[in-house]
Amino acid sequence: MTSLRGLAVEILVRVERDRAFAAPLLAAREVSLAPRDRPLLRTIVRSVLRNRSLLDHVLGRSLSRPLEGLDPDVRAALRAGAAQLLLLDRIPAHAAVSETVEVVRARSERAAGLVNAVLRRLTKEVKPPRVVLPRGTDPIARLALESSHPEWLVRRWIADLGLAATEAALREDDVDAPVDVLLDPRDGDVDSLRERLHEEGLDGTPSPWAPLALTLSSPAAGSHPAIASGRLAVVDVAAQAMCELVEPADVVVDLAAAPGGKTRTLLARGKARRVVALERNPTRSRRLAAGLLAAGRRDDVLVVRADASRPPLPRGAFRSVLLDAPCSGTGTLRKNPEIRWRLSPDDLPALARVQQALLHAALDLCAPGGSVVYVTCSLEPEENEGVVAGVLSSRADAAPERPAEAGLPVPLRAALRPDGFFRVPPGASNDGFSAVVLRKGGGSR
């Protein structure tokens, strides 16, 4: 049986070498552990991914050769051991060192000696680890290293959001996200639903972001039978909030719909009597349909497996379209911390080209006088204002529309810019995202 620390190293290697995502690997591997050990596995992996550059900075002081030159297994073991020694509490130093060394010893006695020597030196470091840089170092470079974010991303956010909002977003990226659920009004009003869930042992707090959102008091509540059975949907408050921007219509198109949280929110909020939900990936499409079936919503949704840039639907036929476009995900770094180490500014133009194709398709589906809500979980202007400007430069049939603030949740009102764009940095209760409403011309409202 692979040890807990062996699993942590295996996952970290897969994330770095294969560009895998940690969350599904954790879900798949932790079932082999006793329930009491699973939180520690998640904590070690997430601590490394969230603090990688800081850990590398500290490890570099104890190595005589570059960390990047070591084998991936050894590099991952050193990071995992350093995270246990310098970032986590309640783990005895001797256990962190000896059990991490044993993981490496199974592969190489020589590498085990190196890991043992380096980790024993780290037992003399202060907690949390100090950043030591030459006097006069650029303060943004220091902030990037201390917060363990790429320097290019920190510079962008400061330019767009300001220093204070950026520092807050950097802090929130390193905190576990709460679990949000979507209440189903078919089961009763919000107060009665909260009372019923309380009686079932599921407590939560109403969210200011969306009327049917409940933020659960315990992350472990995600395994509650009401959620595991599909009766209650886990839907982030940011996803629920973006649905508040959708214009109600008899049929709403949800492009790139999987896993289905927005589709269910549109129905629960009465934004649509029926939803046409497109998803290109076969596995995700099947999961989308299965989730709707479990929720008793299968008859309310037409699931279409198709490329959203070439939707097999009639052009100009839909009053309301929601496009939550695939993106860099820089608003979701607390849930997917590995993104910060694999994304570069050079990736943004290619993403923007895909997003432009999808937005053209969304506008083509939209009827004259109707609207498209364009959303990303990215904070980067190239994927938002840049995409919209690029699309509208070649077509005169749509324009941004500033939504009426009166009907919006308070946090959304605060995020509305003069140009009609919403830019929401990651916060204690929400992922970061951007959004805009585009009105199609040539028809009545």
Short mmCIF file of C-alpha atoms in Angstrom, two decimals:
data_model
loop_
_atom_site.label_atom_id
_atom_site.label_comp_id
_atom_site.label_asym_id
_atom_site.label_seq_id
_atom_site.Cartn_x
_atom_site.Cartn_y
_atom_site.Cartn_z
CA MET A 1 0.00 0.00 0.00
CA THR A 2 1.32 3.46 -0.93
CA SER A 3 1.83 5.74 2.06
CA LEU A 4 0.07 9.05 2.50
CA ARG A 5 3.26 10.96 1.68
CA GLY A 6 3.93 8.63 -1.24
CA LEU A 7 0.52 9.54 -2.66
CA ALA A 8 1.26 13.24 -2.14
CA VAL A 9 4.52 12.94 -4.10
CA GLU A 10 2.82 10.91 -6.84
CA ILE A 11 0.09 13.56 -7.26
CA LEU A 12 2.58 16.44 -7.27
CA VAL A 13 4.64 14.72 -9.97
CA ARG A 14 1.55 14.14 -12.12
CA VAL A 15 0.48 17.77 -11.73
CA GLU A 16 3.91 19.09 -12.75
CA ARG A 17 4.93 16.53 -15.38
CA ASP A 18 1.56 15.74 -17.01
CA ARG A 19 -0.22 19.07 -16.41
CA ALA A 20 -2.91 17.13 -14.55
CA PHE A 21 -5.25 18.84 -12.11
CA ALA A 22 -4.83 18.01 -8.45
CA ALA A 23 -8.51 17.91 -7.44
CA PRO A 24 -9.54 14.81 -9.46
CA LEU A 25 -6.27 13.05 -8.57
CA LEU A 26 -6.92 13.68 -4.87
CA ALA A 27 -10.48 12.40 -5.18
CA ALA A 28 -9.26 9.23 -6.90
CA ARG A 29 -6.31 8.49 -4.59
CA GLU A 30 -7.63 9.40 -1.17
CA VAL A 31 -10.16 6.55 -1.19
CA SER A 32 -7.20 4.24 -0.51
CA LEU A 33 -6.56 6.04 2.78
CA ALA A 34 -8.33 5.86 6.11
CA PRO A 35 -10.81 8.76 6.46
CA ARG A 36 -8.69 10.35 9.20
CA ASP A 37 -5.68 10.58 6.83
CA ARG A 38 -7.45 12.12 3.84
CA PRO A 39 -7.43 15.76 5.08
CA LEU A 40 -3.64 15.60 5.59
CA LEU A 41 -3.08 14.36 2.03
CA ARG A 42 -5.16 17.24 0.64
CA THR A 43 -3.40 19.73 2.91
CA ILE A 44 0.10 18.65 1.87
CA VAL A 45 -0.70 18.73 -1.85
CA ARG A 46 -2.52 22.06 -1.73
CA SER A 47 0.15 23.63 0.48
CA VAL A 48 2.84 22.74 -2.03
CA LEU A 49 0.84 23.97 -5.03
CA ARG A 50 -0.13 27.22 -3.30
CA ASN A 51 3.37 27.96 -1.98
CA ARG A 52 5.59 26.43 -4.62
CA SER A 53 7.81 29.40 -5.42
CA LEU A 54 8.19 30.27 -1.73
CA LEU A 55 9.16 26.68 -0.88
CA ASP A 56 11.58 26.61 -3.82
CA HIS A 57 13.13 29.86 -2.58
CA VAL A 58 13.76 28.34 0.86
CA LEU A 59 14.91 24.99 -0.53
CA GLY A 60 17.34 26.81 -2.80
CA ARG A 61 19.23 28.04 0.25
CA SER A 62 19.90 24.45 1.32
CA LEU A 63 20.82 22.97 -2.04
CA SER A 64 24.16 23.13 -3.79
CA ARG A 65 22.56 22.66 -7.23
CA PRO A 66 19.37 23.96 -8.86
CA LEU A 67 16.14 22.36 -7.67
CA GLU A 68 14.93 22.21 -11.27
CA GLY A 69 17.82 19.89 -12.12
CA LEU A 70 16.65 17.16 -9.74
CA ASP A 71 14.42 14.25 -10.70
CA PRO A 72 10.69 15.13 -10.51
CA ASP A 73 10.13 12.61 -7.68
CA VAL A 74 12.93 14.10 -5.60
CA ARG A 75 11.82 17.65 -6.29
CA ALA A 76 8.24 16.82 -5.30
CA ALA A 77 9.41 15.06 -2.12
CA LEU A 78 11.52 18.04 -1.10
CA ARG A 79 8.58 20.40 -1.62
CA ALA A 80 6.21 18.12 0.28
CA GLY A 81 8.66 17.75 3.16
CA ALA A 82 9.34 21.50 3.27
CA ALA A 83 5.62 22.26 3.33
CA GLN A 84 5.13 19.95 6.32
CA LEU A 85 8.06 21.48 8.20
CA LEU A 86 7.51 25.17 7.42
CA LEU A 87 3.82 25.67 6.70
CA LEU A 88 1.81 23.08 8.60
CA ASP A 89 1.21 22.68 12.30
CA ARG A 90 0.80 19.52 14.36
CA ILE A 91 3.18 17.43 12.25
CA PRO A 92 6.23 16.38 14.29
CA ALA A 93 9.43 17.29 12.45
CA HIS A 94 10.85 13.77 12.82
CA ALA A 95 7.75 12.31 11.14
CA ALA A 96 7.81 14.85 8.31
CA VAL A 97 11.49 14.12 7.63
CA SER A 98 11.65 10.35 8.09
CA GLU A 99 8.43 9.47 6.27
CA THR A 100 9.26 11.74 3.32
CA VAL A 101 12.76 10.25 3.12
CA GLU A 102 11.29 6.74 3.03
CA VAL A 103 9.20 7.68 -0.01
CA VAL A 104 12.38 8.57 -1.90
CA ARG A 105 14.42 5.66 -0.51
CA ALA A 106 12.17 3.22 -2.37
CA ARG A 107 13.56 4.67 -5.61
CA SER A 108 17.10 5.77 -4.78
CA GLU A 109 19.26 5.47 -1.66
CA ARG A 110 21.42 8.35 -2.85
CA ALA A 111 18.42 10.65 -3.41
CA ALA A 112 17.11 9.66 0.02
CA GLY A 113 20.35 10.89 1.53
CA LEU A 114 20.00 14.24 -0.22
CA VAL A 115 16.37 14.67 0.89
CA ASN A 116 17.27 13.69 4.45
CA ALA A 117 20.11 16.24 4.61
CA VAL A 118 18.06 19.10 3.15
CA LEU A 119 14.96 18.51 5.27
CA ARG A 120 17.02 18.25 8.45
CA ARG A 121 18.51 21.67 7.64
CA LEU A 122 14.99 23.05 7.21
CA THR A 123 14.06 21.94 10.74
CA LYS A 124 16.20 24.92 11.87
CA GLU A 125 14.29 27.45 9.72
CA VAL A 126 11.70 29.77 11.26
CA LYS A 127 7.97 29.28 10.58
CA PRO A 128 6.56 30.65 8.35
CA PRO A 129 9.60 30.71 6.08
CA ARG A 130 11.33 34.04 5.42
CA VAL A 131 11.93 35.52 2.00
CA VAL A 132 15.55 36.67 1.73
CA LEU A 133 16.19 38.93 -1.25
CA PRO A 134 18.89 41.51 -2.02
CA ARG A 135 18.33 45.01 -0.66
CA GLY A 136 16.52 47.16 -3.23
CA THR A 137 14.56 44.27 -4.74
CA ASP A 138 11.46 45.46 -6.63
CA PRO A 139 8.57 45.43 -4.10
CA ILE A 140 6.26 43.76 -6.61
CA ALA A 141 8.79 40.97 -7.11
CA ARG A 142 8.93 40.56 -3.33
CA LEU A 143 5.12 40.52 -3.06
CA ALA A 144 4.94 37.88 -5.80
CA LEU A 145 7.43 35.65 -4.01
CA GLU A 146 5.94 36.14 -0.55
CA SER A 147 2.47 35.33 -1.87
CA SER A 148 3.81 32.60 -4.17
CA HIS A 149 2.19 33.93 -7.33
CA PRO A 150 3.82 34.50 -10.72
CA GLU A 151 5.31 37.99 -10.86
CA TRP A 152 3.74 38.72 -14.27
CA LEU A 153 0.28 37.99 -12.87
CA VAL A 154 0.79 40.16 -9.79
CA ARG A 155 1.90 43.08 -11.96
CA ARG A 156 -1.19 42.71 -14.15
CA TRP A 157 -3.58 42.61 -11.24
CA ILE A 158 -2.03 45.66 -9.58
CA ALA A 159 -2.38 47.58 -12.86
CA ASP A 160 -6.02 46.55 -13.25
CA LEU A 161 -7.35 46.14 -9.69
CA GLY A 162 -5.01 48.33 -7.63
CA LEU A 163 -2.58 47.26 -4.90
CA ALA A 164 -5.05 46.77 -2.04
CA ALA A 165 -7.49 44.64 -4.07
CA THR A 166 -4.59 42.61 -5.47
CA GLU A 167 -3.14 41.92 -2.02
CA ALA A 168 -6.59 40.81 -0.84
CA ALA A 169 -7.01 38.54 -3.86
CA LEU A 170 -3.57 37.00 -3.31
CA ARG A 171 -4.49 36.19 0.29
CA GLU A 172 -7.81 34.65 -0.70
CA ASP A 173 -6.11 32.42 -3.27
CA ASP A 174 -4.44 30.60 -0.38
CA VAL A 175 -7.62 29.83 1.58
CA ASP A 176 -9.76 26.75 1.02
CA ALA A 177 -12.97 27.67 -0.80
CA PRO A 178 -16.24 27.07 1.05
CA VAL A 179 -18.87 24.73 -0.37
CA ASP A 180 -21.89 26.54 -1.84
CA VAL A 181 -25.15 24.84 -2.73
CA LEU A 182 -28.13 25.87 -4.82
CA LEU A 183 -31.44 25.59 -3.00
CA ASP A 184 -34.31 24.22 -5.07
CA PRO A 185 -37.48 26.33 -4.75
CA ARG A 186 -39.59 23.31 -5.75
CA ASP A 187 -38.88 22.01 -2.23
CA GLY A 188 -40.14 25.14 -0.47
CA ASP A 189 -39.11 28.69 0.33
CA VAL A 190 -35.58 29.53 1.38
CA ASP A 191 -36.29 29.71 5.11
CA SER A 192 -38.11 26.37 5.23
CA LEU A 193 -35.38 24.76 3.13
CA ARG A 194 -32.67 25.99 5.49
CA GLU A 195 -34.64 24.66 8.46
CA ARG A 196 -35.11 21.29 6.80
CA LEU A 197 -31.42 21.04 5.92
CA HIS A 198 -30.51 22.00 9.50
CA GLU A 199 -32.64 19.09 10.74
CA GLU A 200 -30.67 16.86 8.34
CA GLY A 201 -27.39 18.11 9.85
CA LEU A 202 -26.51 20.50 7.02
CA ASP A 203 -25.98 24.06 8.24
CA GLY A 204 -25.12 27.06 6.12
CA THR A 205 -25.34 30.80 5.67
CA PRO A 206 -27.32 32.63 2.97
CA SER A 207 -25.03 34.29 0.44
CA PRO A 208 -25.38 37.95 -0.59
CA TRP A 209 -24.33 36.91 -4.11
CA ALA A 210 -27.45 34.98 -5.10
CA PRO A 211 -30.93 34.46 -3.62
CA LEU A 212 -30.83 30.65 -3.66
CA ALA A 213 -27.20 30.22 -2.54
CA LEU A 214 -26.30 28.68 0.80
CA THR A 215 -22.67 28.57 1.94
CA LEU A 216 -22.16 25.48 4.06
CA SER A 217 -20.48 25.82 7.42
CA SER A 218 -18.22 22.82 6.91
CA PRO A 219 -16.29 21.86 3.75
CA ALA A 220 -16.80 18.23 4.74
CA ALA A 221 -20.54 18.75 4.29
CA GLY A 222 -19.95 18.17 0.58
CA SER A 223 -20.24 14.44 1.23
CA HIS A 224 -23.69 14.79 2.86
CA PRO A 225 -26.28 12.39 1.34
CA ALA A 226 -28.41 15.29 0.06
CA ILE A 227 -25.46 16.41 -2.08
CA ALA A 228 -24.04 12.99 -2.93
CA SER A 229 -27.45 11.89 -4.24
CA GLY A 230 -27.69 14.94 -6.54
CA ARG A 231 -30.81 16.27 -4.80
CA LEU A 232 -28.87 19.34 -3.74
CA ALA A 233 -26.44 20.86 -6.26
CA VAL A 234 -23.01 22.24 -5.41
CA VAL A 235 -22.87 25.49 -7.38
CA ASP A 236 -20.33 28.21 -6.59
CA VAL A 237 -21.89 31.55 -5.67
CA ALA A 238 -20.03 33.19 -8.56
CA ALA A 239 -21.76 30.83 -11.01
CA GLN A 240 -25.11 31.55 -9.40
CA ALA A 241 -24.45 35.30 -9.43
CA MET A 242 -23.68 35.40 -13.16
CA CYS A 243 -27.09 33.82 -13.82
CA GLU A 244 -28.66 36.91 -12.22
CA LEU A 245 -27.50 38.81 -15.33
CA VAL A 246 -29.45 36.55 -17.69
CA GLU A 247 -32.62 37.99 -19.18
CA PRO A 248 -35.63 35.72 -18.47
CA ALA A 249 -36.94 33.87 -21.50
CA ASP A 250 -39.05 30.83 -22.32
CA VAL A 251 -35.93 29.03 -23.57
CA VAL A 252 -32.37 30.03 -22.60
CA VAL A 253 -29.27 28.62 -24.30
CA ASP A 254 -26.42 27.70 -21.93
CA LEU A 255 -23.30 27.30 -24.08
CA ALA A 256 -20.43 25.24 -22.56
CA ALA A 257 -22.90 24.05 -19.91
CA ALA A 258 -21.15 21.23 -18.00
CA PRO A 259 -21.16 20.41 -15.15
CA GLY A 260 -24.63 21.97 -15.14
CA GLY A 261 -24.66 24.30 -12.15
CA LYS A 262 -25.65 27.32 -14.21
CA THR A 263 -28.31 25.33 -16.07
CA ARG A 264 -29.89 24.33 -12.77
CA THR A 265 -29.58 27.88 -11.45
CA LEU A 266 -31.36 29.30 -14.52
CA LEU A 267 -34.27 26.92 -13.92
CA ALA A 268 -34.35 27.40 -10.15
CA ARG A 269 -34.34 31.17 -10.49
CA GLY A 270 -37.11 31.13 -13.09
CA LYS A 271 -34.86 32.61 -15.76
CA ALA A 272 -36.04 29.92 -18.17
CA ARG A 273 -38.87 27.42 -18.54
CA ARG A 274 -36.48 25.23 -20.53
CA VAL A 275 -32.72 25.34 -21.13
CA VAL A 276 -30.77 24.15 -24.16
CA ALA A 277 -27.45 23.04 -22.65
CA LEU A 278 -24.48 22.51 -24.99
CA GLU A 279 -21.40 20.53 -24.02
CA ARG A 280 -18.77 19.24 -26.44
CA ASN A 281 -16.96 16.72 -24.23
CA PRO A 282 -18.78 13.33 -24.27
CA THR A 283 -17.93 12.43 -20.67
CA ARG A 284 -18.93 15.83 -19.34
CA SER A 285 -22.08 15.74 -21.47
CA ARG A 286 -23.10 12.39 -19.95
CA ARG A 287 -22.39 13.68 -16.44
CA LEU A 288 -24.44 16.78 -17.18
CA ALA A 289 -27.42 14.66 -18.24
CA ALA A 290 -27.02 12.33 -15.24
CA GLY A 291 -26.89 15.27 -12.83
CA LEU A 292 -30.05 16.75 -14.29
CA LEU A 293 -31.77 13.36 -14.02
CA ALA A 294 -30.77 13.03 -10.35
CA ALA A 295 -32.14 16.51 -9.70
CA GLY A 296 -35.45 15.79 -11.42
CA ARG A 297 -34.64 18.37 -14.10
CA ARG A 298 -34.04 16.09 -17.09
CA ASP A 299 -37.36 17.00 -18.78
CA ASP A 300 -36.57 20.71 -18.44
CA VAL A 301 -33.30 20.59 -20.37
CA LEU A 302 -32.30 19.64 -23.90
CA VAL A 303 -28.71 18.43 -23.61
CA VAL A 304 -26.86 18.84 -26.92
CA ARG A 305 -23.41 17.35 -27.38
CA ALA A 306 -21.81 19.82 -29.74
CA ASP A 307 -19.02 22.33 -30.25
CA ALA A 308 -20.36 25.61 -28.94
CA SER A 309 -18.50 27.52 -31.65
CA ARG A 310 -20.66 25.69 -34.24
CA PRO A 311 -23.92 25.03 -32.38
CA PRO A 312 -26.46 22.92 -34.35
CA LEU A 313 -29.24 25.34 -33.43
CA PRO A 314 -31.27 27.85 -35.48
CA ARG A 315 -29.60 31.25 -35.82
CA GLY A 316 -31.41 34.25 -34.39
CA ALA A 317 -33.95 32.08 -32.58
CA PHE A 318 -33.19 32.62 -28.89
CA ARG A 319 -34.05 35.60 -26.76
CA SER A 320 -31.42 34.89 -24.13
CA VAL A 321 -28.01 33.19 -24.31
CA LEU A 322 -25.46 32.53 -21.55
CA LEU A 323 -21.84 31.93 -22.53
CA ASP A 324 -19.48 31.01 -19.66
CA ALA A 325 -16.44 30.68 -21.88
CA PRO A 326 -13.46 28.37 -21.28
CA CYS A 327 -10.66 30.60 -20.00
CA SER A 328 -7.37 30.84 -18.12
CA GLY A 329 -9.17 30.50 -14.76
CA THR A 330 -7.16 33.18 -12.97
CA GLY A 331 -10.22 33.88 -10.79
CA THR A 332 -10.21 30.31 -9.46
CA LEU A 333 -6.64 29.89 -8.20
CA ARG A 334 -7.77 28.89 -4.71
CA LYS A 335 -9.57 25.87 -6.18
CA ASN A 336 -6.99 25.15 -8.89
CA PRO A 337 -3.67 26.45 -7.51
CA GLU A 338 -1.66 24.58 -10.16
CA ILE A 339 -2.95 27.03 -12.79
CA ARG A 340 -0.65 29.75 -11.50
CA TRP A 341 2.45 27.66 -12.35
CA ARG A 342 1.46 26.56 -15.85
CA LEU A 343 -0.13 29.73 -17.25
CA SER A 344 1.88 32.44 -19.02
CA PRO A 345 0.94 35.69 -20.78
CA ASP A 346 1.67 33.92 -24.07
CA ASP A 347 -1.34 31.63 -23.46
CA LEU A 348 -3.86 34.46 -23.43
CA PRO A 349 -4.02 35.26 -27.19
CA ALA A 350 -4.89 31.65 -28.06
CA LEU A 351 -7.59 31.56 -25.38
CA ALA A 352 -8.95 34.87 -26.68
CA ARG A 353 -9.27 33.47 -30.21
CA VAL A 354 -11.38 30.57 -28.91
CA GLN A 355 -13.48 32.94 -26.81
CA GLN A 356 -14.09 35.23 -29.79
CA ALA A 357 -15.32 32.29 -31.88
CA LEU A 358 -17.69 31.27 -29.09
CA LEU A 359 -18.98 34.80 -28.62
CA HIS A 360 -19.66 35.17 -32.35
CA ALA A 361 -21.65 31.91 -32.16
CA ALA A 362 -23.59 33.13 -29.11
CA LEU A 363 -24.52 36.38 -30.86
CA ASP A 364 -25.53 34.47 -33.99
CA LEU A 365 -27.97 32.38 -31.92
CA CYS A 366 -29.43 35.45 -30.26
CA ALA A 367 -32.65 36.91 -31.68
CA PRO A 368 -32.86 40.62 -32.58
CA GLY A 369 -33.59 42.54 -29.39
CA GLY A 370 -32.28 39.68 -27.23
CA SER A 371 -29.17 39.52 -25.08
CA VAL A 372 -26.02 37.49 -24.53
CA VAL A 373 -24.32 37.29 -21.12
CA TYR A 374 -20.59 36.74 -21.66
CA VAL A 375 -18.74 35.44 -18.60
CA THR A 376 -15.28 34.12 -17.78
CA CYS A 377 -13.65 33.07 -14.52
CA SER A 378 -10.64 35.12 -15.64
CA LEU A 379 -9.52 38.55 -14.46
CA GLU A 380 -7.43 39.18 -17.56
CA PRO A 381 -8.54 42.00 -19.91
CA GLU A 382 -7.50 40.05 -23.04
CA GLU A 383 -10.15 37.43 -22.25
CA ASN A 384 -12.85 39.93 -21.44
CA GLU A 385 -12.79 43.52 -22.72
CA GLY A 386 -10.36 42.48 -25.46
CA VAL A 387 -12.59 39.63 -26.66
CA VAL A 388 -15.71 41.79 -26.71
CA ALA A 389 -13.95 44.63 -28.50
CA GLY A 390 -12.53 42.23 -31.05
CA VAL A 391 -15.93 40.67 -31.78
CA LEU A 392 -17.83 43.96 -31.94
CA SER A 393 -15.23 45.47 -34.26
CA SER A 394 -16.43 43.12 -36.99
CA ARG A 395 -20.16 43.27 -36.38
CA ALA A 396 -22.52 46.16 -35.79
CA ASP A 397 -25.48 44.14 -34.52
CA ALA A 398 -24.63 44.15 -30.80
CA ALA A 399 -23.34 46.47 -28.08
CA PRO A 400 -22.57 46.29 -24.34
CA GLU A 401 -25.50 47.19 -22.16
CA ARG A 402 -25.17 48.47 -18.61
CA PRO A 403 -27.62 46.38 -16.54
CA ALA A 404 -30.14 48.01 -14.24
CA GLU A 405 -28.54 47.87 -10.80
CA ALA A 406 -31.79 47.73 -8.86
CA GLY A 407 -32.39 44.05 -9.48
CA LEU A 408 -28.82 42.88 -8.90
CA PRO A 409 -27.33 41.37 -5.74
CA VAL A 410 -25.39 43.96 -3.75
CA PRO A 411 -21.88 42.55 -4.47
CA LEU A 412 -22.60 42.58 -8.21
CA ARG A 413 -23.70 46.22 -8.05
CA ALA A 414 -20.40 47.08 -6.37
CA ALA A 415 -18.45 45.31 -9.13
CA LEU A 416 -20.19 47.10 -12.02
CA ARG A 417 -17.85 49.42 -13.91
CA PRO A 418 -18.88 52.50 -15.90
CA ASP A 419 -18.34 50.60 -19.16
CA GLY A 420 -20.86 47.92 -18.11
CA PHE A 421 -18.24 45.25 -17.31
CA PHE A 422 -18.20 43.39 -14.03
CA ARG A 423 -14.77 42.56 -12.60
CA VAL A 424 -14.93 40.53 -9.38
CA PRO A 425 -11.61 39.60 -7.71
CA PRO A 426 -11.47 36.42 -5.62
CA GLY A 427 -12.90 37.03 -2.17
CA ALA A 428 -13.58 35.19 1.07
CA SER A 429 -17.01 34.13 -0.20
CA ASN A 430 -16.51 33.97 -3.97
CA ASP A 431 -14.35 33.00 -6.91
CA GLY A 432 -13.17 35.79 -9.20
CA PHE A 433 -14.94 36.36 -12.50
CA SER A 434 -15.73 38.92 -15.21
CA ALA A 435 -18.98 39.45 -17.09
CA VAL A 436 -20.79 41.74 -19.49
CA VAL A 437 -24.26 41.87 -21.07
CA LEU A 438 -24.42 42.37 -24.84
CA ARG A 439 -27.67 43.52 -26.43
CA LYS A 440 -28.46 42.37 -29.96
CA GLY A 441 -29.86 45.17 -32.07
CA GLY A 442 -32.70 45.18 -34.58
CA GLY A 443 -35.66 44.01 -32.51
CA SER A 444 -38.08 45.00 -29.80
CA ARG A 445 -37.40 44.43 -26.09
#
